[in-house]
mmCIF file of C-alpha atoms and ligand atoms in Angstrom:
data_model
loop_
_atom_site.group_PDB
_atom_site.id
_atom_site.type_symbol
_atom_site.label_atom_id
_atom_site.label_comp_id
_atom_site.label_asym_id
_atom_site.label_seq_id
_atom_site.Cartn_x
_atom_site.Cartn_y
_atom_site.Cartn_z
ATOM 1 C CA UNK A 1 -63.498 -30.316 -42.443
ATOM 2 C CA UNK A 2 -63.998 -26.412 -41.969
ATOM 3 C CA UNK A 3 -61.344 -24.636 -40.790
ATOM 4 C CA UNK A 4 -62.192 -21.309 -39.286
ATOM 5 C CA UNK A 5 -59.877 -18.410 -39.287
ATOM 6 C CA UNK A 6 -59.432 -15.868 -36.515
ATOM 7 C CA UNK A 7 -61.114 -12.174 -37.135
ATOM 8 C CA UNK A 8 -57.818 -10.653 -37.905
ATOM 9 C CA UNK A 9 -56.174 -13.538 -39.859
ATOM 10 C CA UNK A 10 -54.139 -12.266 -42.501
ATOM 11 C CA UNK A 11 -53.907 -12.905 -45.967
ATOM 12 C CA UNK A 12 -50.544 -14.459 -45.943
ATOM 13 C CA UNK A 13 -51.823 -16.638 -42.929
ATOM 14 C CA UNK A 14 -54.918 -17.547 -45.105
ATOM 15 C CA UNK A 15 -52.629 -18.485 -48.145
ATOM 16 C CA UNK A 16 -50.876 -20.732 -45.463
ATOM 17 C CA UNK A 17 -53.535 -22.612 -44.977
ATOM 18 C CA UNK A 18 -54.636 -23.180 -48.345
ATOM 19 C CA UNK A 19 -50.810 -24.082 -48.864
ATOM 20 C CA UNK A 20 -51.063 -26.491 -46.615
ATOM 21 C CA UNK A 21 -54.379 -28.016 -46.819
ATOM 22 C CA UNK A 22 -52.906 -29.080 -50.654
ATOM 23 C CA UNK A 23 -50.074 -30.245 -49.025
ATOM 24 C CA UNK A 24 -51.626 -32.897 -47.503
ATOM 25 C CA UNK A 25 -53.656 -33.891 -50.212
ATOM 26 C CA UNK A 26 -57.235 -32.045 -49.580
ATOM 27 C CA UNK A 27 -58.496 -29.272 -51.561
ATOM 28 C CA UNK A 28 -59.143 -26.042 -50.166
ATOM 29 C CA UNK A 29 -62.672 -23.745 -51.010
ATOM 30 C CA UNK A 30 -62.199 -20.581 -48.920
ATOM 31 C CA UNK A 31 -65.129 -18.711 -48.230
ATOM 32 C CA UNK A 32 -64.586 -15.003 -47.298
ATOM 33 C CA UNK A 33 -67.379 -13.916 -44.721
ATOM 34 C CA UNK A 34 -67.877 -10.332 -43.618
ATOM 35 C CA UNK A 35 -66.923 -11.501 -39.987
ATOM 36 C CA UNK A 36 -64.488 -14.202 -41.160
ATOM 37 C CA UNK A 37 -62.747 -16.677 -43.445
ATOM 38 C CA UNK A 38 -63.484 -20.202 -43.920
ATOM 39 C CA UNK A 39 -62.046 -22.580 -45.490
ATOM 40 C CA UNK A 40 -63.648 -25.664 -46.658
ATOM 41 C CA UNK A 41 -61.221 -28.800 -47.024
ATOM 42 C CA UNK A 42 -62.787 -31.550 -48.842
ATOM 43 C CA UNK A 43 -60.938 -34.945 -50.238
ATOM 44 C CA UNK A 44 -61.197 -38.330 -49.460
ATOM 45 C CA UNK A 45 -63.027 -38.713 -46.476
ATOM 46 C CA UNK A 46 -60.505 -41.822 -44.892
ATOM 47 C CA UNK A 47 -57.169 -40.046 -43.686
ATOM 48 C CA UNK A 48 -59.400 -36.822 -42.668
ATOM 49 C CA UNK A 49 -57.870 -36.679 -39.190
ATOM 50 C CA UNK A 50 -54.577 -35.066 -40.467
ATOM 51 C CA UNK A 51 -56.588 -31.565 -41.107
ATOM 52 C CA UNK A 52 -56.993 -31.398 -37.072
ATOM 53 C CA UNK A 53 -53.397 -30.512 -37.181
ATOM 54 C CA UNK A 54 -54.200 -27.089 -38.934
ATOM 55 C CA UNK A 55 -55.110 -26.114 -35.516
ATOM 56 C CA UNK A 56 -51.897 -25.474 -34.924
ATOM 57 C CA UNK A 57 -50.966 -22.460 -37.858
ATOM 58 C CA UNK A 58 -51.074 -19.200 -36.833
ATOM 59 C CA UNK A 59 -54.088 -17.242 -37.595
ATOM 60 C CA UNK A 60 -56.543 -20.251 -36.965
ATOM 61 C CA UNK A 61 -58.972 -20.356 -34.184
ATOM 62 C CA UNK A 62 -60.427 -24.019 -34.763
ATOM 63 C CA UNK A 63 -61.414 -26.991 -36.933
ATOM 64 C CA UNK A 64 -65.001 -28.608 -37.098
ATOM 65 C CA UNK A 65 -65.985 -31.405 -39.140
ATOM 66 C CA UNK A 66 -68.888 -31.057 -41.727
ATOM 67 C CA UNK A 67 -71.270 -33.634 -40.859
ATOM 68 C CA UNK A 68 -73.515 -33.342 -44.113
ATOM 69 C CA UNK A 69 -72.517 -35.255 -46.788
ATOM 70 C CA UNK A 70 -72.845 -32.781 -48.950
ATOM 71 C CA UNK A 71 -69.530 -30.818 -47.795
ATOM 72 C CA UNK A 72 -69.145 -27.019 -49.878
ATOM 73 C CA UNK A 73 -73.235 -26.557 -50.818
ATOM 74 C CA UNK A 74 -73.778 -27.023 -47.043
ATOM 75 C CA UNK A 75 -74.715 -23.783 -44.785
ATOM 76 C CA UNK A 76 -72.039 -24.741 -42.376
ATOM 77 C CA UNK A 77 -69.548 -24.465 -45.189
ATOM 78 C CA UNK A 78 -70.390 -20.870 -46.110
ATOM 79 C CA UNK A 79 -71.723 -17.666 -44.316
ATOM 80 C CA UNK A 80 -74.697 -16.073 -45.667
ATOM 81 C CA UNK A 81 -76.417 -16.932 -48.917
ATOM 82 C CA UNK A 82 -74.431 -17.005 -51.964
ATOM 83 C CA UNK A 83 -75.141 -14.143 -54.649
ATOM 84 C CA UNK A 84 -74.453 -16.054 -58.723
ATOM 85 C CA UNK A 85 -74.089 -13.331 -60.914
ATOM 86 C CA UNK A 86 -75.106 -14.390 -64.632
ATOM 87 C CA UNK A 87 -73.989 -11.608 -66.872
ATOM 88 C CA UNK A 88 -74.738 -8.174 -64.666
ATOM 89 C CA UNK A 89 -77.872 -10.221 -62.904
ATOM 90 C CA UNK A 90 -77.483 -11.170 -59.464
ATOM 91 C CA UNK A 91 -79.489 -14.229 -58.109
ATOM 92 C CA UNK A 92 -80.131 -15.136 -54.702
ATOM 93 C CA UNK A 93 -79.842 -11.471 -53.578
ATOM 94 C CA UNK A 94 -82.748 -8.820 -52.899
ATOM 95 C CA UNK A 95 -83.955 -9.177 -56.456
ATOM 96 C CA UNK A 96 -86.562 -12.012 -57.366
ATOM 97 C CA UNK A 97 -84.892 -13.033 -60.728
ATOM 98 C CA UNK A 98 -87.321 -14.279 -64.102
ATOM 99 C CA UNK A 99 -85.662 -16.100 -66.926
ATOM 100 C CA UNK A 100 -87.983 -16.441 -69.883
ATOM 101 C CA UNK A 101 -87.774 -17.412 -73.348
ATOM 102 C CA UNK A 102 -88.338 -20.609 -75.551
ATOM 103 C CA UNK A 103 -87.636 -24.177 -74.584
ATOM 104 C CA UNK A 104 -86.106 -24.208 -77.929
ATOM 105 C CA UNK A 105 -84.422 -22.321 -80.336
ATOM 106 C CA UNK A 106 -86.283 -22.645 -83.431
ATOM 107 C CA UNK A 107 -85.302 -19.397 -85.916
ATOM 108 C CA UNK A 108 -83.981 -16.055 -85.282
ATOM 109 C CA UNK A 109 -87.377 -14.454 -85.946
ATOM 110 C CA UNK A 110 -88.818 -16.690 -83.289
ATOM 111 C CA UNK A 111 -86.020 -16.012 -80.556
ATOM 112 C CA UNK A 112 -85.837 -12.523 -81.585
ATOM 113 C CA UNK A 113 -89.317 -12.389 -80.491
ATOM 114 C CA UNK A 114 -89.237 -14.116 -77.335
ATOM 115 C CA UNK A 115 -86.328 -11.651 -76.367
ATOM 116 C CA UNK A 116 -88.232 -8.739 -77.234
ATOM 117 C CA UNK A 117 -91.228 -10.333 -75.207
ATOM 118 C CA UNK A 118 -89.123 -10.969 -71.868
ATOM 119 C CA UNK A 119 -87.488 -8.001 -72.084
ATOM 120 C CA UNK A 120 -90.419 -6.030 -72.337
ATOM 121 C CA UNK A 121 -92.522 -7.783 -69.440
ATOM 122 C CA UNK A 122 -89.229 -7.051 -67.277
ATOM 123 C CA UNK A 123 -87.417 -10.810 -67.150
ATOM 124 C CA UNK A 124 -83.766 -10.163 -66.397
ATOM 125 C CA UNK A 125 -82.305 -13.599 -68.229
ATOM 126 C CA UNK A 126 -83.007 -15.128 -71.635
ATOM 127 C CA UNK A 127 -83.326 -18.672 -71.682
ATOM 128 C CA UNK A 128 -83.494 -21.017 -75.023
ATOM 129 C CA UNK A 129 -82.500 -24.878 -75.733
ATOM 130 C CA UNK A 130 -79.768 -25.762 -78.488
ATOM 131 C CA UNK A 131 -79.200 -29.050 -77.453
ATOM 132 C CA UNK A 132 -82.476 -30.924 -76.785
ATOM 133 C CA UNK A 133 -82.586 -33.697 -74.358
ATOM 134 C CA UNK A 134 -85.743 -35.229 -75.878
ATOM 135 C CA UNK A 135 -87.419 -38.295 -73.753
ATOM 136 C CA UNK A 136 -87.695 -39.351 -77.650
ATOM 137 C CA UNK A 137 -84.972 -39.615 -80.365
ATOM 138 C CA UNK A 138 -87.515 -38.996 -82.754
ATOM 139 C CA UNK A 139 -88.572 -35.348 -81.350
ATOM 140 C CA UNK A 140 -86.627 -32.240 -82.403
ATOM 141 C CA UNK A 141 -83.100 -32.317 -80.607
ATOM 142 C CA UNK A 142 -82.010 -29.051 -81.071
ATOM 143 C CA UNK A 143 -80.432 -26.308 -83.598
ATOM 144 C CA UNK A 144 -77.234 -27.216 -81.792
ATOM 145 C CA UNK A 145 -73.976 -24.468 -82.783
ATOM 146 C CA UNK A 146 -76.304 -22.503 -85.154
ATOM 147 C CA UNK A 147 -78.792 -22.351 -82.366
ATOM 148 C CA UNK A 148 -76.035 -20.861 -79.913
ATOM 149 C CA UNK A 149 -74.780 -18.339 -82.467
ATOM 150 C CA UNK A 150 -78.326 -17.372 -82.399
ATOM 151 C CA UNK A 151 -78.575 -17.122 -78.508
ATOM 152 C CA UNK A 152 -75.131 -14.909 -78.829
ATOM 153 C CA UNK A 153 -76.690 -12.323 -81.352
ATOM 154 C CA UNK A 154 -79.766 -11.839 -79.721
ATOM 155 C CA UNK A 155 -78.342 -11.506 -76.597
ATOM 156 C CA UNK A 156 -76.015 -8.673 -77.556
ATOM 157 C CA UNK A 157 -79.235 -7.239 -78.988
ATOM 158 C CA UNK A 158 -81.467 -6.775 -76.463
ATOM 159 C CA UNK A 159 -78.958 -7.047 -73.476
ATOM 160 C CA UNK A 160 -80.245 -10.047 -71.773
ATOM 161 C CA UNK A 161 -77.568 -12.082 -70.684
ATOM 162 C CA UNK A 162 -78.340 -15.978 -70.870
ATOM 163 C CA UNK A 163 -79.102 -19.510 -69.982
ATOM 164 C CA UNK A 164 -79.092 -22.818 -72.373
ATOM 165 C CA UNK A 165 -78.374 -26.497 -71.966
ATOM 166 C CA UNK A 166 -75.462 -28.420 -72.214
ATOM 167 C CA UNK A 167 -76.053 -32.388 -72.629
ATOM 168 C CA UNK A 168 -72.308 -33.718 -73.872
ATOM 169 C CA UNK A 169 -69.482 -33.014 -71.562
ATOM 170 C CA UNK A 170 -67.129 -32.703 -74.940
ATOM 171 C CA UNK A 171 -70.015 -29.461 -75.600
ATOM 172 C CA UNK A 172 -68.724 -27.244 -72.433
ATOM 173 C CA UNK A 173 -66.240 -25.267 -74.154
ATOM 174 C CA UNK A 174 -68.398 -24.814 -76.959
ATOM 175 C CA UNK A 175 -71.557 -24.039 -75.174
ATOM 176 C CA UNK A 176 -69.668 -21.883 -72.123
ATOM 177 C CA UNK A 177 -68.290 -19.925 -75.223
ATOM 178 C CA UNK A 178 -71.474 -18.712 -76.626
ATOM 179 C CA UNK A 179 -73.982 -18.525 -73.145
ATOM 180 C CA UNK A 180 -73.724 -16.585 -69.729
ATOM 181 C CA UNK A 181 -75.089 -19.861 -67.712
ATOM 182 C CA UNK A 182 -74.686 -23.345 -68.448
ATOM 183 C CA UNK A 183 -78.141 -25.410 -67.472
ATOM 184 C CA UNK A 184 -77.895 -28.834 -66.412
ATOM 185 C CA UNK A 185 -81.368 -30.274 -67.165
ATOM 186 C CA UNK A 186 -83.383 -32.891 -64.886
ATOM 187 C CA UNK A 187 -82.654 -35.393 -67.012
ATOM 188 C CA UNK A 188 -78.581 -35.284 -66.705
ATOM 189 C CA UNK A 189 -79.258 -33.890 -62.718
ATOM 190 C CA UNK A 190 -76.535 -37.477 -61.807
ATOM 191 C CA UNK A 191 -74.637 -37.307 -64.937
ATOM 192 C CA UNK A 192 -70.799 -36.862 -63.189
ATOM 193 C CA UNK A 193 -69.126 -36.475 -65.530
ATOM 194 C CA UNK A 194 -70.953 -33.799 -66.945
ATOM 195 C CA UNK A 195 -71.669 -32.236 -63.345
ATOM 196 C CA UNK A 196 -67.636 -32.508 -63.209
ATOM 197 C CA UNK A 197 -67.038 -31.121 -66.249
ATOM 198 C CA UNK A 198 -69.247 -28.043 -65.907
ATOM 199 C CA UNK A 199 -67.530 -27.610 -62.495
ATOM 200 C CA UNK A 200 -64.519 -26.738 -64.670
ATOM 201 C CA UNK A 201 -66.094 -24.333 -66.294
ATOM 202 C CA UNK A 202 -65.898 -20.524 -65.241
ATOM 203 C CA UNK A 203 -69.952 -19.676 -66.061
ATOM 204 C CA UNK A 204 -72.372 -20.451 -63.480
ATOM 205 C CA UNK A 205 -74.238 -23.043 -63.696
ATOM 206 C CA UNK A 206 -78.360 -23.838 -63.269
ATOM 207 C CA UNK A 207 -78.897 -27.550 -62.349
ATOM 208 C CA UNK A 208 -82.095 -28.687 -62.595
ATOM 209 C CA UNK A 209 -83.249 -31.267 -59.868
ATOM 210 C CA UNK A 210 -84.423 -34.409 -61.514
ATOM 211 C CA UNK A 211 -87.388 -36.166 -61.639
ATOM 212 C CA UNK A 212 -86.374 -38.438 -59.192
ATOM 213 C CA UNK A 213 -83.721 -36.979 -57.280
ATOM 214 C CA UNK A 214 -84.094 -36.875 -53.276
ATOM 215 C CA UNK A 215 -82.983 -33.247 -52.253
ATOM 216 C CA UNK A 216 -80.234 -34.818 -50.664
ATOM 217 C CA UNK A 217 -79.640 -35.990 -53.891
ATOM 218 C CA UNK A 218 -79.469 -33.045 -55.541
ATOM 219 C CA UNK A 219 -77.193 -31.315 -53.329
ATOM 220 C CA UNK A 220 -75.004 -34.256 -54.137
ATOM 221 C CA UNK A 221 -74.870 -33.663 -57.325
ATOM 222 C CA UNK A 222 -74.073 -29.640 -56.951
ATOM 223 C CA UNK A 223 -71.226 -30.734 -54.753
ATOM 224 C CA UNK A 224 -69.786 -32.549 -58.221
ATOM 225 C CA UNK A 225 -69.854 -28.829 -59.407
ATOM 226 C CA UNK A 226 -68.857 -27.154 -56.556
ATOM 227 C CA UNK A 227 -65.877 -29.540 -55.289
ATOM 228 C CA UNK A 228 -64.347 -29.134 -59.215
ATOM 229 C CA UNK A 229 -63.954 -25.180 -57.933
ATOM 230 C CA UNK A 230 -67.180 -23.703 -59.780
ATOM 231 C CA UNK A 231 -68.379 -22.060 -56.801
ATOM 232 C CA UNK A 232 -71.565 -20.577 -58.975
ATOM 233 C CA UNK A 233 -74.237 -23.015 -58.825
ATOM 234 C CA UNK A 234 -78.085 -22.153 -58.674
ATOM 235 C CA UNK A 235 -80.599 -25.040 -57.497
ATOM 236 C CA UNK A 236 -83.889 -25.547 -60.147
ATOM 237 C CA UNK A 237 -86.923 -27.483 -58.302
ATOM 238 C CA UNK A 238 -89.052 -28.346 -61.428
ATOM 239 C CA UNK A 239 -91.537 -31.183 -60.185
ATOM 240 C CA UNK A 240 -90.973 -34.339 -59.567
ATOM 241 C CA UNK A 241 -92.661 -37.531 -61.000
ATOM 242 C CA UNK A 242 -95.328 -38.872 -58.567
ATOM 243 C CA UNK A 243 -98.600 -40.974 -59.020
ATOM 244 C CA UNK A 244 -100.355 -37.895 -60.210
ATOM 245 C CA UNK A 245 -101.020 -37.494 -63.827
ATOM 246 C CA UNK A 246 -103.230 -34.356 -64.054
ATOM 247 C CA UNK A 247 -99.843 -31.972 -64.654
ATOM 248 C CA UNK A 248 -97.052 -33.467 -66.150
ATOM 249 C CA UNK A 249 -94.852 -33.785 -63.004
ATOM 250 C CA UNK A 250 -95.819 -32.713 -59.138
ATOM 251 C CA UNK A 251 -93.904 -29.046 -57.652
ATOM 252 C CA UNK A 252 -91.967 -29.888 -54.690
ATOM 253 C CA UNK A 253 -92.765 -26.433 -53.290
ATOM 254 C CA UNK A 254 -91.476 -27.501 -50.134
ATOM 255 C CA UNK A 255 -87.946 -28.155 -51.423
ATOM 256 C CA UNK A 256 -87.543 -24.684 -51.506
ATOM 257 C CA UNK A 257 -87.627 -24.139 -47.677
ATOM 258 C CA UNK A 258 -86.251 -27.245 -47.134
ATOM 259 C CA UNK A 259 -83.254 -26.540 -49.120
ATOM 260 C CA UNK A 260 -82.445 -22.616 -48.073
ATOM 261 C CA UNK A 261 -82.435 -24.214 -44.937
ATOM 262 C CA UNK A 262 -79.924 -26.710 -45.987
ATOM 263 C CA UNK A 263 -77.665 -24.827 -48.282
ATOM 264 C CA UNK A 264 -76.540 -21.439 -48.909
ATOM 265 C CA UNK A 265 -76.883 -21.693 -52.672
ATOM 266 C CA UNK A 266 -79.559 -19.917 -54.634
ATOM 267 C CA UNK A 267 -82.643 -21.421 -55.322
ATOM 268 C CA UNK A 268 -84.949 -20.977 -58.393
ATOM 269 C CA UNK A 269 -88.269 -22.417 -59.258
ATOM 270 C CA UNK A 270 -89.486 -23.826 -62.971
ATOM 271 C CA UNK A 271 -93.428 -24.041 -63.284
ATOM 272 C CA UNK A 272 -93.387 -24.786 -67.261
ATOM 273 C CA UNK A 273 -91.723 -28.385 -66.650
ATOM 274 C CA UNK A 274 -93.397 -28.989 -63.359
ATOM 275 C CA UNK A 275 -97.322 -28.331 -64.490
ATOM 276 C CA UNK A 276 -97.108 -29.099 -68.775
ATOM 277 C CA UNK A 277 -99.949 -26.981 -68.945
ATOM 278 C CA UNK A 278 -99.211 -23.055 -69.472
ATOM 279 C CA UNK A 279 -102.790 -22.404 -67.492
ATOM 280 C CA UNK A 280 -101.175 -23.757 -64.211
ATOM 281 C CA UNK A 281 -98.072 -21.547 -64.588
ATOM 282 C CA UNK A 282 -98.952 -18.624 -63.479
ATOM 283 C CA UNK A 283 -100.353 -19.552 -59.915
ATOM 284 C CA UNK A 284 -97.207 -21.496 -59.407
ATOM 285 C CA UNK A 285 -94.941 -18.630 -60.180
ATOM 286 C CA UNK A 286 -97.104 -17.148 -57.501
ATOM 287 C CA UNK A 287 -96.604 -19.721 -55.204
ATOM 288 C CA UNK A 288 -92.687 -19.576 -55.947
ATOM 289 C CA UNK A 289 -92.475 -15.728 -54.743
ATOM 290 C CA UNK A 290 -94.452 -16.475 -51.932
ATOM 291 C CA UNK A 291 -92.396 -19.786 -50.860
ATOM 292 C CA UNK A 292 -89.503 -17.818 -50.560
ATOM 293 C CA UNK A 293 -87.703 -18.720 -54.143
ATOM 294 C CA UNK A 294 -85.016 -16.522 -55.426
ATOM 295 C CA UNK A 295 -86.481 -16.773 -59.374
ATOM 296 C CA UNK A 296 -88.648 -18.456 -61.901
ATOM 297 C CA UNK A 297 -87.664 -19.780 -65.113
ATOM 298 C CA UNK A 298 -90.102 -19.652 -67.298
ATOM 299 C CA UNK A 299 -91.052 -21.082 -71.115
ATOM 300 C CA UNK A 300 -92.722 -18.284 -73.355
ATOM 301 C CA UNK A 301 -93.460 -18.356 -77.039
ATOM 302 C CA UNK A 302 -94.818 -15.697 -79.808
ATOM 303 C CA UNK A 303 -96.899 -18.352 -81.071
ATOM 304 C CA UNK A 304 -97.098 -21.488 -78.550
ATOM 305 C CA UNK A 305 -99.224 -23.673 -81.401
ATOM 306 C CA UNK A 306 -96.293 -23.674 -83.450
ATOM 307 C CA UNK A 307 -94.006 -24.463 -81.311
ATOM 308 C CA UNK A 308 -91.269 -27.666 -81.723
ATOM 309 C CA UNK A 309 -91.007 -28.389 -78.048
ATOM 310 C CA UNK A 310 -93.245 -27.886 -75.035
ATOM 311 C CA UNK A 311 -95.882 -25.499 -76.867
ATOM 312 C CA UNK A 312 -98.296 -27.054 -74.476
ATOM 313 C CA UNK A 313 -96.687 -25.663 -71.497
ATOM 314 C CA UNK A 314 -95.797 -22.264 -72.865
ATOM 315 C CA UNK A 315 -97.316 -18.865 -72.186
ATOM 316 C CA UNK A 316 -97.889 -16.143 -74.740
ATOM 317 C CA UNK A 317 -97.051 -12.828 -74.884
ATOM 318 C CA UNK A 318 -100.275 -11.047 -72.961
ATOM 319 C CA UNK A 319 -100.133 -14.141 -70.846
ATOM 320 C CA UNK A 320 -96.231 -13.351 -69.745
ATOM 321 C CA UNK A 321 -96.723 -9.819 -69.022
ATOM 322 C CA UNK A 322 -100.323 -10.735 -66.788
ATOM 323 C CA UNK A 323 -97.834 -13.097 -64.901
ATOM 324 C CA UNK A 324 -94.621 -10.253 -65.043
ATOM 325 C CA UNK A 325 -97.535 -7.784 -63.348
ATOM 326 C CA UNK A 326 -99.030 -10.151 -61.026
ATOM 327 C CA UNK A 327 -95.493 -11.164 -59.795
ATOM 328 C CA UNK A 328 -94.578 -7.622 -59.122
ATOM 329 C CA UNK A 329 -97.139 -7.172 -56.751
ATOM 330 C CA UNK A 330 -96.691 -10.494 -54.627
ATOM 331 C CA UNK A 331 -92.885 -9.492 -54.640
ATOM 332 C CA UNK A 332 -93.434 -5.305 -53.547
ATOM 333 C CA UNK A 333 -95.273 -7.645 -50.728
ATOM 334 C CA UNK A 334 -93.153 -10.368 -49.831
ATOM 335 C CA UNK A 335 -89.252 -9.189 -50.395
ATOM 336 C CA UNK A 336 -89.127 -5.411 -49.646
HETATM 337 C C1 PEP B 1 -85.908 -27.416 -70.480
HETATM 338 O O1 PEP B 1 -85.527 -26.522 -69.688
HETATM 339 O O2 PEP B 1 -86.386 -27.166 -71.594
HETATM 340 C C2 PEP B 1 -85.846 -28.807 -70.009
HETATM 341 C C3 PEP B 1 -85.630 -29.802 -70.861
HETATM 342 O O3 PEP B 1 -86.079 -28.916 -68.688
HETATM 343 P P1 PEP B 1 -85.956 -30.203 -67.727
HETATM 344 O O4 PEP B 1 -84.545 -30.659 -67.825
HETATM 345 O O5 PEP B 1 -86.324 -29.637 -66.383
HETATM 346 O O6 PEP B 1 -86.949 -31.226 -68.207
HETATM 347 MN MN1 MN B 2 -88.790 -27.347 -72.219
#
C-alpha cells in the first residue's frame, strides 16, 4: 500500500505514520518527492486492509494499493528516478556512468594498470572480481581478501571509487568494508539470502539480471534488497541465454525501456558478459547510450591474452579509449 501525504504534511505527521505503519506490523519506505511524501508500506500481503485506516491521521490525503508485485522498485512507489551515488558518482542522473576494469583481480601491477587505463579514457567507477563465481570449480575463483585489499589501495590511488562481487552472504561485511558497491552477479541474481543480506548492507548495490531471469523476475529480486531498507540498487541487463550461440549470451536491449518504464531504479548495461567477444563490445555500448541506459560496465585488460578470466571478452587499452571517444559523441547527442 502507498500512502500519500498532503503537500504541507509535517515532519512530525510523517513520523506518525511511519510510527504507525510499524505498529501494525508493516514496514514503512518513505520516499520524499519534491511535491510530496510517500510512504511505501510493504509486509505480508494477507491482513493488508488495516493500512486503509491510515486514512484517517492527520496530514494524509489518501491510500492506494500497489498492484505490481514488485512493491518499493515500482514507479508508483517512488517519484522520479532514483539517483545511487557510489563513492562521489551519481548514477541514473544526467551523467551516462562507465565502470571499467578487470573481471578479475589478478596482481597489483595488473589492476594498477587497468585503473590507470579507465581513469585515463574518462570511466568514473573501477570494477574488479575477488570472489569468482566460475561456471567451473576448476577455473580461477578469485584472489579473495588479498584481492580486496588490492581494490582498496588502488582505489585511494587513482580516486576511482568501486564495484566487486560478493558470492557468500557470511562475505558482506568483509567485502562492504573494502568496496564502494557490492555486485550481485547473474549467477546469484535469486540467491535470497544473499539479495537479503546485501539489503542490510549500507553500500549500494549492482545486481546483475540473470541468465534466465524474466524482468519481472529481476525486479523481484531487487525488491529482496530494497524491502531489507537498502534503498540503493542499480539494475545490470547483461544478455540472456537464448538459442543463439554466435555471442556468448543474447542483449536484452529492450529491457532497458521496458524496465525505466517499470521502475524508478537506475539501469546499467554490461556488453563484455552479454557478447564474449571484445569486437562486439563496442557497438553495444553504443547501442546502450542510444537505448536510453544510465551506464556501461565494462571488462578492460593491459594485456587481454594473459588474462585468468574472460580475456576473450576484454578490450585493450587503445580499444577502451576508441570506445570512451565514440561514447562521448553518441552521449553530447543523445543526453544533453
Ligand atoms: C563479472 O562481472 O565478471 C561476472 C561474473 O558477471 P556475470 O555475473 O554477469 O556473469
Ligand atoms: Mn567477467
Amino acid at each position: 500500500m502507498i500512502i500519500v501525504m498532503k503537500n504541507h504534511a509535517t515532519e512530525k505527521q510523517i513520523e506518525d505514520v511511519v510510527k504507525w505503519i510499524e505498529s501494525v506490523g508493516y514496514k514503512a519506505h518513505p520516499s520524499i518527492g519534491v511535491e510530496r511524501t510517500i510512504i511505501g508500506a510493504v509486509g505480508d500481503n494477507r491482513g493488508k486492509d488495516v493500512l486503509k485506516y491510515a486514512e484517517s491521521l492527520p496530514g494524509v490525503e489518501k491510500t492506494m494499493p500497489i498492484l505490481k508485485p514488485y512493491k518499493l522498485a515500482s514507479r508508483e512507489a517512488h517519484e522520479g528516478n532514483t539517483e545511487v551515488a557510489v563513492g562521489q558518482v551519481k548514477v541514473g542522473g544526467p551523467d551516462f556512468v562507465v565502470i571499467a576494469g578487470p573481471c578479475a583481480i589478478e596482481s597489483e601491477e595488473q589492476l594498477l594498470e587497468s585503473a590507470y587505463v579507465a581513469k585515463k579514457g574518462g570511466a568514473q567507477i573501477l570494477r574488479g572480481g575477488a570472489y569468482k563465481p566460475r561456471t567451473s570449480p576448476y577455473s580461477f575463483q578469485g584472489m579473495e581478501e588479498e584481492g580486496l585489499k588490492l581494490l582498496n589501495q588502488v582505489s585511494a590511488r587513482t580516486g576511482l571509487p568501486t564495484v566487486t562481487e560478493v558470492v557468500n552472504p557470511a562475505d558482506v561485511d568483509l567485502v562492504e568494508s573494502y568496496a564502494d558497491m557490492l555486485q550481485i552477479g547473474a549467477r546469484n541474481a535469486q540467491n535470497f539470502a544473499l539479495l537479503k543480506e546485501v539489503g542490510h548492507s549500507r553500500k549500494p548495490v549492482l545486481l546483475k539480471r540473470g541468465m534466465m531471469t524474466t524482468i519481472e523476475e529481476l525486479l523481484m529480486a531487487a525488491e529482496y534488497i530494497l524491502s531489507e531498507g537498502n534503498p540503493n540498487v542499480i539494475l545490470c541487463e547483461r544478455g540472456i541465454r537464448t538459442f543463439e550461440t554466435a555471442t556468448r549470451n543474447t542483449l536484452d536491449l529492450s529491457a532497458v525501456p521496458v524496465l525505466k518504464g517499470l521502475t524508478h531504479l537506475p539501469v546499467i548495461v554490461d556488453p563484455s558478459h552479454a557478447a564474449g567477444n571484445w569486437r562486439y563490445v563496442i557497438p553495444l555500448s553504443r547501442a546502450a547510450v542510444a537505448v536510453g541506459a544510465d551506464g556501461i560496465i565494462v571488462e578492460i585488460h593491459p594485456e587481454p591474452e594473459k588474462a585468468v578470466s574472460d580475456g576473450a571478452q576484454s578490450l585493450k587499452p587503445e580499444k577502451f579509449y576508441q570506445m570512451m571517444e565514440e561514447l562521448r559523441a553518441i552521449t553530447a547527442v543523445m543526453r544533453h
